[in-house]
Short mmCIF file of C-alpha atoms in Angstrom, two decimals:
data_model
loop_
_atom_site.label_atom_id
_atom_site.label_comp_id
_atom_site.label_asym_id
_atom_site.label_seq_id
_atom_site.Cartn_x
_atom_site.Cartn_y
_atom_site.Cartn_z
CA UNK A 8 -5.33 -30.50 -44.51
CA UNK A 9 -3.93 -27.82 -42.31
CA UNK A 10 -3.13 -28.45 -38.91
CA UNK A 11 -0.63 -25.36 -37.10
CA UNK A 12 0.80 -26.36 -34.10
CA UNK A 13 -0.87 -26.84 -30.77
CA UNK A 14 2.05 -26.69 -28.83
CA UNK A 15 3.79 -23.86 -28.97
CA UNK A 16 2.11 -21.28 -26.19
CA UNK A 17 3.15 -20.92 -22.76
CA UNK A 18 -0.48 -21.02 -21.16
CA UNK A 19 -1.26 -24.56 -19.75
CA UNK A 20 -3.97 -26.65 -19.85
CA UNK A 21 -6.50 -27.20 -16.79
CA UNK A 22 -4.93 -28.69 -13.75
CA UNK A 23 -8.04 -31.74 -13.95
CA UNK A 24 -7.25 -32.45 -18.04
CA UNK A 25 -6.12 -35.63 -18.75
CA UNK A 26 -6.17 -36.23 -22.13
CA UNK A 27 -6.53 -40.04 -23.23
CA UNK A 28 -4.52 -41.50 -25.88
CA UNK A 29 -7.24 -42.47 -29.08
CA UNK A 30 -4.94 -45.21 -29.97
CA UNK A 31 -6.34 -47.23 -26.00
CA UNK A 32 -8.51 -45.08 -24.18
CA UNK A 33 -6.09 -45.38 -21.46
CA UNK A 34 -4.73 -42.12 -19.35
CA UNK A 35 -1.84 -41.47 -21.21
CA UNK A 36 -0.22 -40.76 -18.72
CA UNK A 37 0.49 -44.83 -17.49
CA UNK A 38 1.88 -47.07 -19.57
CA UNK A 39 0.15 -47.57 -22.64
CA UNK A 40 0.66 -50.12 -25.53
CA UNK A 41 1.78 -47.93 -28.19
CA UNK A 42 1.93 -49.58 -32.14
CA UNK A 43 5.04 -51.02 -33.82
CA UNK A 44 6.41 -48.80 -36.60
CA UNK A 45 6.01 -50.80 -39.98
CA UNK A 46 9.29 -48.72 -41.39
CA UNK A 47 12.73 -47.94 -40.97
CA UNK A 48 13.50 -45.03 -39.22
CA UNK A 49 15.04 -42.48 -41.01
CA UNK A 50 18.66 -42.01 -39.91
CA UNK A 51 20.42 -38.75 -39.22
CA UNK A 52 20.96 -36.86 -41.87
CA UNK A 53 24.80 -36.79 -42.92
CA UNK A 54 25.11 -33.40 -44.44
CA UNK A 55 22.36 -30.63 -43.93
CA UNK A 56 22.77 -27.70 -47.14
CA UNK A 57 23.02 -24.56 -45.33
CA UNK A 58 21.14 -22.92 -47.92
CA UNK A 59 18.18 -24.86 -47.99
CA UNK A 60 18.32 -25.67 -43.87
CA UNK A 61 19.96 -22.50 -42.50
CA UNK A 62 18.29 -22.74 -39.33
CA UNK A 63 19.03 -27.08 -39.10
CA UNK A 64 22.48 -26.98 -40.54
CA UNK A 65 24.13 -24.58 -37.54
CA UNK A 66 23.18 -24.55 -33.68
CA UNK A 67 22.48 -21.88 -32.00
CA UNK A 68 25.75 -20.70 -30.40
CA UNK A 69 25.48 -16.80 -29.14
CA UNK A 70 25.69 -16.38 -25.06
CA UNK A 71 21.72 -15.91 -25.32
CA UNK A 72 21.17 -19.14 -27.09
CA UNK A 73 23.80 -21.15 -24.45
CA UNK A 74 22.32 -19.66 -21.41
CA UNK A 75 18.74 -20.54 -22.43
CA UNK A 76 19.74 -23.66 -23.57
CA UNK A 77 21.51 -24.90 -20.10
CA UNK A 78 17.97 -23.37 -18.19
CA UNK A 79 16.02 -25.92 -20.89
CA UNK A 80 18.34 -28.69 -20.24
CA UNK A 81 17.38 -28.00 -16.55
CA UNK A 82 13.82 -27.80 -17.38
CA UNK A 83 13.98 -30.74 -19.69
CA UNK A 84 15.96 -33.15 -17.79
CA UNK A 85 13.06 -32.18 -14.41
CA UNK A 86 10.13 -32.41 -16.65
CA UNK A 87 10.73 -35.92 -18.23
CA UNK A 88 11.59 -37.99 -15.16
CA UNK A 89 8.13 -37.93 -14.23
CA UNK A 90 6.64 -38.87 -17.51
CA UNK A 91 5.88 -42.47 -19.32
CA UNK A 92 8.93 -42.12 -21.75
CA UNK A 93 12.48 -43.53 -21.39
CA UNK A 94 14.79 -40.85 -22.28
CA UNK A 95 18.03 -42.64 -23.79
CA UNK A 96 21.82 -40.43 -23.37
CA UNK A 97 25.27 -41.50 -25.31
CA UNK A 98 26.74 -41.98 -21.66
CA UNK A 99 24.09 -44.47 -20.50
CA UNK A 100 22.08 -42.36 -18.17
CA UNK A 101 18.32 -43.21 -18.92
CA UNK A 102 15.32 -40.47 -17.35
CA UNK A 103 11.48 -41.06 -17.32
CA UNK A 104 9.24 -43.28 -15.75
CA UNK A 105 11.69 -45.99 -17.05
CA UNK A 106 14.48 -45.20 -14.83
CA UNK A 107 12.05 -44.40 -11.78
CA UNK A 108 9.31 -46.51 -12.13
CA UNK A 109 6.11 -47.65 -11.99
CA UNK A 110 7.70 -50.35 -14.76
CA UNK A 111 5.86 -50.05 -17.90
CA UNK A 112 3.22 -53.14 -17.77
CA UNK A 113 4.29 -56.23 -19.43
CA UNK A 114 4.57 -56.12 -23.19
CA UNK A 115 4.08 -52.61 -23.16
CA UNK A 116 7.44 -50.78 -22.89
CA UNK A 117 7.56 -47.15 -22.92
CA UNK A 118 8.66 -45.28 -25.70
CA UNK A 119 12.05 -44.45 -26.21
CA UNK A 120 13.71 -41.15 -27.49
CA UNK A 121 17.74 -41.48 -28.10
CA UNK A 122 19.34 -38.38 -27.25
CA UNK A 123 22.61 -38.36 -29.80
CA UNK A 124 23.40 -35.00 -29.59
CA UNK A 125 22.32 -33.39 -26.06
CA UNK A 126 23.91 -30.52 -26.46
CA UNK A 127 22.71 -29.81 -30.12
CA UNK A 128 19.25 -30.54 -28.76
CA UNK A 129 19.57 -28.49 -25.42
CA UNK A 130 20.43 -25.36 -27.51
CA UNK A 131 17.72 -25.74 -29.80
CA UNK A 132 15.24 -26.65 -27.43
CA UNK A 133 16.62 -23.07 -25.16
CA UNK A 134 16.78 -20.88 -28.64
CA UNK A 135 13.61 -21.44 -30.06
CA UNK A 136 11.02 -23.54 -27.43
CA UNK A 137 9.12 -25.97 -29.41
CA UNK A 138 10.56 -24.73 -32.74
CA UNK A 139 13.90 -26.54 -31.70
CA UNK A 140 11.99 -29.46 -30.66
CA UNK A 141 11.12 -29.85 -34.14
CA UNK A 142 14.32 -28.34 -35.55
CA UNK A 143 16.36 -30.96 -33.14
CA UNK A 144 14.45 -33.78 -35.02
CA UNK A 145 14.89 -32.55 -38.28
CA UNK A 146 18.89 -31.90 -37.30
CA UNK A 147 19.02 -35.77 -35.75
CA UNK A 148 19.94 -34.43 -32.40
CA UNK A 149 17.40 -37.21 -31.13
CA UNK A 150 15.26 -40.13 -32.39
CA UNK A 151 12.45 -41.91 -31.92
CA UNK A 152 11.63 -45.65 -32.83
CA UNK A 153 7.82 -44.58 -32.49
CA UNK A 154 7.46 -40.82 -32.95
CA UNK A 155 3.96 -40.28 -32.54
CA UNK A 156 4.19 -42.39 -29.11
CA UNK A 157 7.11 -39.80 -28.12
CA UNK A 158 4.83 -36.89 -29.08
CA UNK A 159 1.86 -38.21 -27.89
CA UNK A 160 3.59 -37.72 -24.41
CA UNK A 161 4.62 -34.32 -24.60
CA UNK A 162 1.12 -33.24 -26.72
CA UNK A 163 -0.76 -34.54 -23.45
CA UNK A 164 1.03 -32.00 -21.27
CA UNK A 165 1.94 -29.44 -23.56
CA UNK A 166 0.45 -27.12 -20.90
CA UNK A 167 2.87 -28.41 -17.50
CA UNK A 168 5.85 -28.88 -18.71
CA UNK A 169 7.57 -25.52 -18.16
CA UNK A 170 6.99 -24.69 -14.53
CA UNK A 171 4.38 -21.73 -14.48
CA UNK A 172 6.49 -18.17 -13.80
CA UNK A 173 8.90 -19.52 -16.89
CA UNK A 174 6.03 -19.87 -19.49
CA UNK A 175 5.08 -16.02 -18.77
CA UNK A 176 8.85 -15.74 -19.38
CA UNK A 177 9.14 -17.45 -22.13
CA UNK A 178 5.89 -15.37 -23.72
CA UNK A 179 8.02 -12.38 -23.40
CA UNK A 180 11.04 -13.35 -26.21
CA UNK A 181 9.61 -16.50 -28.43
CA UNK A 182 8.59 -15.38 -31.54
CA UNK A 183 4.90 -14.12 -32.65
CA UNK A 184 4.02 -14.98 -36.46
CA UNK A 185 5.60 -12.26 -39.54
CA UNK A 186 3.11 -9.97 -40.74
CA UNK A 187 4.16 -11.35 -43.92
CA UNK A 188 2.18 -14.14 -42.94
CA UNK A 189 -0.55 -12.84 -41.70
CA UNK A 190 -3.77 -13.93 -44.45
CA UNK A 191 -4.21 -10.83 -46.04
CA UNK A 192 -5.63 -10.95 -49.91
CA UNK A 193 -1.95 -9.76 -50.66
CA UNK A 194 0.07 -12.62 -48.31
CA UNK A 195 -2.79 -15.71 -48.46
CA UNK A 196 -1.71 -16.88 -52.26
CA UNK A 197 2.17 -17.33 -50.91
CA UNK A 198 0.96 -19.02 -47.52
CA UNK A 199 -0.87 -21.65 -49.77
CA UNK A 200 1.90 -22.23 -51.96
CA UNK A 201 4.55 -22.39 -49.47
CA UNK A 202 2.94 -25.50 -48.89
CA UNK A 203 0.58 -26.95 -51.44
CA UNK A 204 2.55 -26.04 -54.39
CA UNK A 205 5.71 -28.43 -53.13
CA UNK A 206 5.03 -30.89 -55.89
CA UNK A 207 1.65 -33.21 -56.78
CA UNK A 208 4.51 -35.98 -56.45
CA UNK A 209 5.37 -35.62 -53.35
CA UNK A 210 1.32 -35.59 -52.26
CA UNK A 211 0.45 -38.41 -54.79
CA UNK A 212 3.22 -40.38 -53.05
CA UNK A 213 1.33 -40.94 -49.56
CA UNK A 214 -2.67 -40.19 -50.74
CA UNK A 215 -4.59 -42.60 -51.85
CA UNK A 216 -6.16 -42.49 -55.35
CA UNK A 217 -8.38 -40.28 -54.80
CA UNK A 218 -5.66 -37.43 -53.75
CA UNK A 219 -7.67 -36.30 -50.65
CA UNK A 220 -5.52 -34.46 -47.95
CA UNK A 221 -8.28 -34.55 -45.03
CA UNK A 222 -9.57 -36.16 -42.99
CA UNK A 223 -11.00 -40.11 -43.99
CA UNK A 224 -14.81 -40.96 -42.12
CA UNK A 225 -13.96 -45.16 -41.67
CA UNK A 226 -16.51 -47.72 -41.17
CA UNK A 227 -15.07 -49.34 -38.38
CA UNK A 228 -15.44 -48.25 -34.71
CA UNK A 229 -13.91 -48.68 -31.43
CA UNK A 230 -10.78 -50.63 -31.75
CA UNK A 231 -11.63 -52.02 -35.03
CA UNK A 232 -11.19 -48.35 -36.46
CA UNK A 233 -7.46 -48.41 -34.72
CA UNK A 234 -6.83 -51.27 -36.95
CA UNK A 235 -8.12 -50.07 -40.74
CA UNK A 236 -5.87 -50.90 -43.82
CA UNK A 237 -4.54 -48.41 -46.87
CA UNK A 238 -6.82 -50.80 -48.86
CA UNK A 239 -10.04 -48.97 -47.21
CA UNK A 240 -8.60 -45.96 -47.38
CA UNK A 241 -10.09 -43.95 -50.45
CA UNK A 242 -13.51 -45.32 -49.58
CA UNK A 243 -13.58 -43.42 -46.31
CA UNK A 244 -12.60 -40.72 -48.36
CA UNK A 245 -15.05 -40.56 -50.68
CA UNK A 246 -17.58 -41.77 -47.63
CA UNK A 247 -16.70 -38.33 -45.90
CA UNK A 248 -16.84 -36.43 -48.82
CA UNK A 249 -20.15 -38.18 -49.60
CA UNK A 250 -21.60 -37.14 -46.05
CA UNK A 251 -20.65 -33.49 -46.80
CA UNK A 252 -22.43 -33.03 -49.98
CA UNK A 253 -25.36 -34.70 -48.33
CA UNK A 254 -25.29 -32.39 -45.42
CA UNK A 255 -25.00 -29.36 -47.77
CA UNK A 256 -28.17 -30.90 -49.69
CA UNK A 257 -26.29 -31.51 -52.79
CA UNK A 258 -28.40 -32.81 -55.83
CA UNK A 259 -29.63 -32.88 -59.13
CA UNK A 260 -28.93 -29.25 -60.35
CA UNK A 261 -27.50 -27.91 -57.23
CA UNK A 262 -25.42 -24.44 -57.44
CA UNK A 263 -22.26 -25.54 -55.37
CA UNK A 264 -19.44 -23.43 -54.04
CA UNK A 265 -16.43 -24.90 -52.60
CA UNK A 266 -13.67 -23.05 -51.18
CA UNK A 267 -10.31 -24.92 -51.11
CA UNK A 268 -10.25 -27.25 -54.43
CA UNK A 269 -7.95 -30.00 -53.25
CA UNK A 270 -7.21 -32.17 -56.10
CA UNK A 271 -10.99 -32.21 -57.44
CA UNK A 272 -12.05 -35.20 -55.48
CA UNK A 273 -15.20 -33.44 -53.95
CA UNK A 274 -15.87 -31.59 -57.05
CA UNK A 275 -15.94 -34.49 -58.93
CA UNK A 276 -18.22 -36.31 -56.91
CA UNK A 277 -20.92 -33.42 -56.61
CA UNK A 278 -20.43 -33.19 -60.58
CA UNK A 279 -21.68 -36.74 -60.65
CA UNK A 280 -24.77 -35.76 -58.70
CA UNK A 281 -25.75 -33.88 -61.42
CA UNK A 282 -24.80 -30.30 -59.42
CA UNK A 283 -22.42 -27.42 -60.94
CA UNK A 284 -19.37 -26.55 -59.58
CA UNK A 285 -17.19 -23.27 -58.79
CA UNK A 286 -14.41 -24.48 -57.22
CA UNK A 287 -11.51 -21.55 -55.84
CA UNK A 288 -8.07 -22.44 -55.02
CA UNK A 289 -4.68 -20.66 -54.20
CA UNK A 290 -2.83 -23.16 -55.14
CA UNK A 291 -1.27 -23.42 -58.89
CA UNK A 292 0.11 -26.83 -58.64
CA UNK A 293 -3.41 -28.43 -57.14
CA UNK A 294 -5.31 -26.26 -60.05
CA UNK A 295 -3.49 -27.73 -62.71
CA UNK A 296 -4.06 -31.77 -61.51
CA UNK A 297 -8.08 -31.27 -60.56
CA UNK A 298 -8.58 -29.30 -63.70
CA UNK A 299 -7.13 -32.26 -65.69
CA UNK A 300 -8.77 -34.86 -63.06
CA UNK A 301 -12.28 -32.89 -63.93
CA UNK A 302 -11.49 -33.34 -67.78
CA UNK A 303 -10.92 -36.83 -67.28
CA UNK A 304 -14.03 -37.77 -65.83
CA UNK A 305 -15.96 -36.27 -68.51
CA UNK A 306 -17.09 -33.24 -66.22
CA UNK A 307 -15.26 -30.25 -67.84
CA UNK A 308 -18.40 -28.55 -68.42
CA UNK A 309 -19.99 -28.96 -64.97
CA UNK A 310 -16.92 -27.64 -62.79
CA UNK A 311 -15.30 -24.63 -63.23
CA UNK A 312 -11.39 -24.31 -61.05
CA UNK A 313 -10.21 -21.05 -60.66
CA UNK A 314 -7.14 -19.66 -58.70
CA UNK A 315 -9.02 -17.33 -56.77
CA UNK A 316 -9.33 -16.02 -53.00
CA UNK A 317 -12.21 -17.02 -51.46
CA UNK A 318 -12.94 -13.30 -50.71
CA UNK A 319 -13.65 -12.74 -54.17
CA UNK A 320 -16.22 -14.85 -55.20
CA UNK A 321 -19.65 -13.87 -56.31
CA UNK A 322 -22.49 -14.99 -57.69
CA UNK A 323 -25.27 -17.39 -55.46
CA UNK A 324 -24.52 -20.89 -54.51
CA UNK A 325 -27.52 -23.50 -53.06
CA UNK A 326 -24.85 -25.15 -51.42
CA UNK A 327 -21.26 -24.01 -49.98
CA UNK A 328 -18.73 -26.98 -48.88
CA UNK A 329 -15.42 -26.23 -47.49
CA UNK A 330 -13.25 -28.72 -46.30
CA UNK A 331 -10.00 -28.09 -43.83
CA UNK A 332 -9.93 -25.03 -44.99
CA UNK A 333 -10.74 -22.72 -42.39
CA UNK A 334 -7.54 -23.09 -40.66
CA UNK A 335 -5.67 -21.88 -43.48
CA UNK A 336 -7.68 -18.51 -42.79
CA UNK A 337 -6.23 -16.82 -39.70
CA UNK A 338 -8.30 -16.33 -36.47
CA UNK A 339 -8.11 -12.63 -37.63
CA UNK A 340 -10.69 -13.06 -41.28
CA UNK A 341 -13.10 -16.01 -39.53
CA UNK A 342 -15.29 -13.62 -39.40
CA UNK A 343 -14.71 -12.71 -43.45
CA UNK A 344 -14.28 -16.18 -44.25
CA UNK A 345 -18.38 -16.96 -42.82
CA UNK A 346 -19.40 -13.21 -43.88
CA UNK A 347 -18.55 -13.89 -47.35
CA UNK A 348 -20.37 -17.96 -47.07
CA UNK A 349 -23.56 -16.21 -46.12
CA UNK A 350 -23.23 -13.61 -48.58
CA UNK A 351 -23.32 -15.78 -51.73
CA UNK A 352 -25.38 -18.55 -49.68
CA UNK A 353 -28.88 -18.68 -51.50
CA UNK A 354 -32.43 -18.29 -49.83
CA UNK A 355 -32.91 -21.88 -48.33
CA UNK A 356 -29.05 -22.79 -48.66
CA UNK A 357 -26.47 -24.90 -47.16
CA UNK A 358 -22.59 -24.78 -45.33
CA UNK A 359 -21.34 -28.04 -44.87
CA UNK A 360 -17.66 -27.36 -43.81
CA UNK A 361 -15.18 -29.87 -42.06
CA UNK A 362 -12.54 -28.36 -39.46
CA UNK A 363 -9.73 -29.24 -37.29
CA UNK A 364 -11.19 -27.87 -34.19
CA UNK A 365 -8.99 -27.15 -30.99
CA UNK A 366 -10.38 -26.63 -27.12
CA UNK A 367 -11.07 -23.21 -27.10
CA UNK A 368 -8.63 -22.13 -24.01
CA UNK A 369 -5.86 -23.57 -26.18
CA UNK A 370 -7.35 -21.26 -28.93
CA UNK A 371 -6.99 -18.14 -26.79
CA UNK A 372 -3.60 -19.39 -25.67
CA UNK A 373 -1.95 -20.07 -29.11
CA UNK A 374 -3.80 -17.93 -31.93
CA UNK A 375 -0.81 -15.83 -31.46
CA UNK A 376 2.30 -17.81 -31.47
CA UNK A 377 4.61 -18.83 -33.95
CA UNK A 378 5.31 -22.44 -34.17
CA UNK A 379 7.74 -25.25 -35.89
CA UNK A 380 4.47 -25.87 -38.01
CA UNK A 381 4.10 -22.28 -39.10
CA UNK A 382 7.45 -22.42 -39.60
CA UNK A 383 8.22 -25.08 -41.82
CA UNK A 384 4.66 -26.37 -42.86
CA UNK A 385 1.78 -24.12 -42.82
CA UNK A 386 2.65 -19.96 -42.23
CA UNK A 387 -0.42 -18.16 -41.24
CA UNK A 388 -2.56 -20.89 -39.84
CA UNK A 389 -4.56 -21.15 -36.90
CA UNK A 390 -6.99 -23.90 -35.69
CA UNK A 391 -10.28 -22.89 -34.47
CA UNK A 392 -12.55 -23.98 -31.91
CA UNK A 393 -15.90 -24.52 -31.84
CA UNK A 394 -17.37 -22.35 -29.74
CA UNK A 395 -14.88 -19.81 -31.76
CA UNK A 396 -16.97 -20.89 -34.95
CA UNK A 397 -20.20 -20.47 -33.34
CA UNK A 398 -19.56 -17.29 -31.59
CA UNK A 399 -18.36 -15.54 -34.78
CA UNK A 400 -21.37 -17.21 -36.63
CA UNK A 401 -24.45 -15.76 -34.25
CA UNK A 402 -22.25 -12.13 -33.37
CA UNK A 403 -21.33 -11.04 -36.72
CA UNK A 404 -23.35 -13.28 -39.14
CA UNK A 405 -26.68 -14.90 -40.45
CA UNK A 406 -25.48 -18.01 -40.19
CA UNK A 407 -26.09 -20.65 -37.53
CA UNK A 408 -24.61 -24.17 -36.99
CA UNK A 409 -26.96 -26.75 -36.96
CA UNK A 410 -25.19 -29.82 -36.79
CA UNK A 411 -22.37 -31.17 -35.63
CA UNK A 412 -19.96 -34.76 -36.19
CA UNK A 413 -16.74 -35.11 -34.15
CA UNK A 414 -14.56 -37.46 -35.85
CA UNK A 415 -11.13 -36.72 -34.39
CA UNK A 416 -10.18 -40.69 -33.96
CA UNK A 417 -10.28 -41.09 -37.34
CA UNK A 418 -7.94 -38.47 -38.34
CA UNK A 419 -5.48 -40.35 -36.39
CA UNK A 420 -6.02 -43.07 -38.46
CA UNK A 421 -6.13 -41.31 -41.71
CA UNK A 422 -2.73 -40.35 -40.22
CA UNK A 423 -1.37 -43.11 -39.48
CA UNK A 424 -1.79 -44.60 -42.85
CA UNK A 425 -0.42 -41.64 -44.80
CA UNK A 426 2.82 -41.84 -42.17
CA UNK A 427 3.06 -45.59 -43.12
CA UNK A 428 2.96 -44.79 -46.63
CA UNK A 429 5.07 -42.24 -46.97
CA UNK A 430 8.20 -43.74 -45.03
CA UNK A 431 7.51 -47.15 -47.66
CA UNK A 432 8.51 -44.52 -51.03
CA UNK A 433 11.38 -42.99 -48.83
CA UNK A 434 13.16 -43.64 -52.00
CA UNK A 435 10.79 -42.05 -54.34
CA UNK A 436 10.67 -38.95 -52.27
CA UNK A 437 14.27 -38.96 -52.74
CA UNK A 438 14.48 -39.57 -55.79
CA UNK A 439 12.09 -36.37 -56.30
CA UNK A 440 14.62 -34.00 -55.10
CA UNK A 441 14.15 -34.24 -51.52
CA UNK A 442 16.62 -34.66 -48.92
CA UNK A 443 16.81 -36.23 -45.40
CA UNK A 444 16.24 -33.21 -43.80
CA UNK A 445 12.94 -32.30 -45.34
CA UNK A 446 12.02 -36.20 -45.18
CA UNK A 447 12.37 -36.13 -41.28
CA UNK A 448 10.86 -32.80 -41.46
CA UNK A 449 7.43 -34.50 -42.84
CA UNK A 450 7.54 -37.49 -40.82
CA UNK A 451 7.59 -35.26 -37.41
CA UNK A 452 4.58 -33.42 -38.79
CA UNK A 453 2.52 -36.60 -39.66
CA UNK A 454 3.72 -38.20 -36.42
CA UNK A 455 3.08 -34.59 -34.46
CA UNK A 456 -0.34 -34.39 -36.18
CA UNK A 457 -1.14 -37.99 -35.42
CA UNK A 458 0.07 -37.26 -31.53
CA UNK A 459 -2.52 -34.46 -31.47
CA UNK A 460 -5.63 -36.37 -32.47
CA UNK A 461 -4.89 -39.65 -30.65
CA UNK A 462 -4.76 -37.67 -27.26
CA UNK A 463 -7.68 -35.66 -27.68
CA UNK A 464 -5.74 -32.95 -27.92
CA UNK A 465 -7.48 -32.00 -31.07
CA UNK A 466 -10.43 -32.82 -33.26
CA UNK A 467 -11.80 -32.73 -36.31
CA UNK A 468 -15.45 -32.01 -37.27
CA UNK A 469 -17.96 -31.72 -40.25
CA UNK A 470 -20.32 -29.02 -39.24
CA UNK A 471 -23.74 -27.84 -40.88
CA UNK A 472 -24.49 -24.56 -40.72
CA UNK A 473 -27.53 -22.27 -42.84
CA UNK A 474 -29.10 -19.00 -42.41
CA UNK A 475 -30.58 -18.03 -38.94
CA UNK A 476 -34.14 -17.86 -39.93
CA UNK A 477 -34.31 -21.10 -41.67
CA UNK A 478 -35.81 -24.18 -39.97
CA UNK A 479 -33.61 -26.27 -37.70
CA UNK A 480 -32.77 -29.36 -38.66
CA UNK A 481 -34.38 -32.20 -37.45
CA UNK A 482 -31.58 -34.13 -36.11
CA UNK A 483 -29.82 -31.41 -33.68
CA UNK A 484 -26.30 -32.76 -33.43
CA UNK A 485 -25.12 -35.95 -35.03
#
């Protein structure tokens, strides 16, 4: 999974977008029903380590930092009286919709963020945009009962928030992403760590058995689907795997490459198809626990894991399957990333890829910022769109997508059920070595991530792609 933040440019959205929330199909802009957190919310932390938190355990305090933080107080305190949120302060005062009206229908209140430090949060919020949203959160300056309701209202109007003459402002001093992160063959293998190297314990603590960090494909529909249980959970894994390899034509002696190992889940099913496997990864930690996964099964001979970029691969594959990878790539090497597919695609061969997909003007408007989620979860990532994908695929490849399955609402679901797990073994996580500060730190991106999909804001997708002059597939899109 790899999801970089799709809030942190200036440029705004279309004045006629209204996103609806996944979670009703209401606007979500009235008031909405939003779920009941099955969890505790995690408190403030007491003490932050200034060397682990540097940036979370002081606030920003030079004249810069206090002037831009009274302007976003201003801009704050203007922006949320007109949205379906009640904004809670220590002295009483209450903003949003819930102080103004319409009242939230019946049964349906609106969600509530609890200011406890405005100050703190003002600061943050002035020094660093959305980074000090997401730094506030992880500090405790504010709270939220249901945090993916909270960010589901900001996510549906990331773009109109900051009146129009400050976002070109505000393009001129936030930060653009290190060069150190940029996914060069020399930078990508630290990017991937930085993240998927944290611990297998910490992953294995809120995946299901079958350790897949993408994207489920559910059964259910329509408001059943808002509904599923953990107990279904690894099924729509292995369902969405399943529809992959099937896409990609995955049999009986198939040649398979797949870029981004996981933890073996989709090897190990294409192994038991009888196909071979040559699986890549950057990450050490995933390696290890897919290679031992692989033995397990009985499939040792039939998979091969290496730690490897994906630009180095050789050889000829019948089928190529790549899942959430892509985002991990950097807008700059799509083209690289599809170059080197069709280069070791065989005559007659496959892509079946799955990929967080973002509207393409929010594309052009973010590809270059640097975000809380680059920050603190995924350096060097950027979500693509489609018609990014297929423009790159017909200008400077072979390749051309065939097929396409939007499945966006169930990521929010997938979501929701890892978010629900992972606040249950608060304690385990603990007891792993990690603090309050990083715990809050992966609930906002679960809940932030969740916010995205259940708004529309973004997608997800399992595309089919081959080489140009093969024959279309029959079914056009799915």
């Amino acid at each position: 999974m790899t999801i970089t933040e799709a809030t942190g440019s200036a440029a705004g959205q279309p004045a006629n977008s209204r996103p609806t929330s996944a979670r009703t199909g209401h606007a979500v802009d009235s008031a909405v029903p939003y779920s009941t957190v099955p969890y505790s919310v995690p408190r403030p932390p007491a003490v932050i380590d200034a060397t682990i938190w540097p940036s979370i355990a002081t606030t920003p305090d030079s004249l810069k930092a206090r002037v831009a933080g009274r302007i976003a107080d201003a801009i704050f305190k203007a922006a949320v009286r007109t949205l379906p949120l009640e904004v809670r302060y220590p002295d009483g005062t209450v903003l949003g919709k819930a102080a103004t009206g319409p009242a939230a229908e019946p049964g349906h209140p609106y969600p509530v963020m609890t200011l406890n430090r405005p100050e703190a949060f003002a600061a943050r919020l002035g020094d660093g945009g959305l980074i000090g949203l997401g730094e506030s959160y992880m500090a405790g300056d504010w709270d939220a009962d249901d945090l993916t309701a909270v960010m589901e209202v900001f996510a549906a109007r990331v773009g109109s928030l900051v009146p129009e003459p400050l976002q070109k402002l505000r393009a001129l001093y936030l930060p653009r992403q290190p060069r150190r992160e940029r996914n060069t063959e020399q930078n990508t293998r630290s990017n991937i760590s930085r993240h998927y190297d944290l611990s297998n314990e910490l992953f294995s603590s809120f995946l299901d058995s079958t350790m897949t960090y993408s994207s489920a494909l559910f059964p259910e529909r329509g408001e059943a689907l808002r509904t599923v249980a953990w107990d279904g959970l690894a099924d729509a894994q292995q369902a969405k795997i399943d529809r992959l390899l099937d896409k990609a034509g995955v049999g009986e002696g198939t040649r398979v490459l797949e870029i981004g190992t996981g933890w073996g889940e989709l090897a190990l099913r294409a192994a038991a198809r009888g196909a071979t496997v040559y699986s890549v990864t950057l990450s050490s930690e995933q390696q290890e626990l897919a290679r031992q996964r692989v033995a397990e099964a009985g499939y040792a001979d039939a998979v091969t894991i290496e730690l490897k970029d994906y630009r180095a691969v050789e050889g000829e594959y019948d089928a190529v399957v790549s899942v959430e990878m892509i985002e991990a790539v950097g807008y700059e090497y799509w083209a690289t990333y599809f170059q080197t597919i069709e280069r070791v695609l065989a005559p007659g061969g496959k892509v079946a890829i799955q990929a967080i997909t973002i509207a393409h003007d929010r594309l052009i408007a973010t590809r270059t910022s640097y975000t809380w989620v680059h920050k603190y979860i995924f350096p060097g990532g950027v979500i693509p769109s489609v018609r990014a994908i297929e423009e790159i695929t017909e200008k400077q490849t072979g390749l051309r997508v065939r097929e396409r399955l939007a499945m966006g609402e169930h990521y929010a679901q997938t979501l929701r059920l890892w978010e629900e797990r992972f606040m249950s073994r608060a304690d385990e996580v603990a007891a792993m070595g990690f603090d309050p500060v990083f715990q809050r730190m992966w609930l906002f991106y679960l809940c932030y991530s969740r916010a995205g999909f259940e708004t529309g804001y973004l997608d997800v997708q399992q595309i089919v792609l081959d080489h140009a002059a093969s024959k279309r597939s029959a079914g056009g899109a799915a």
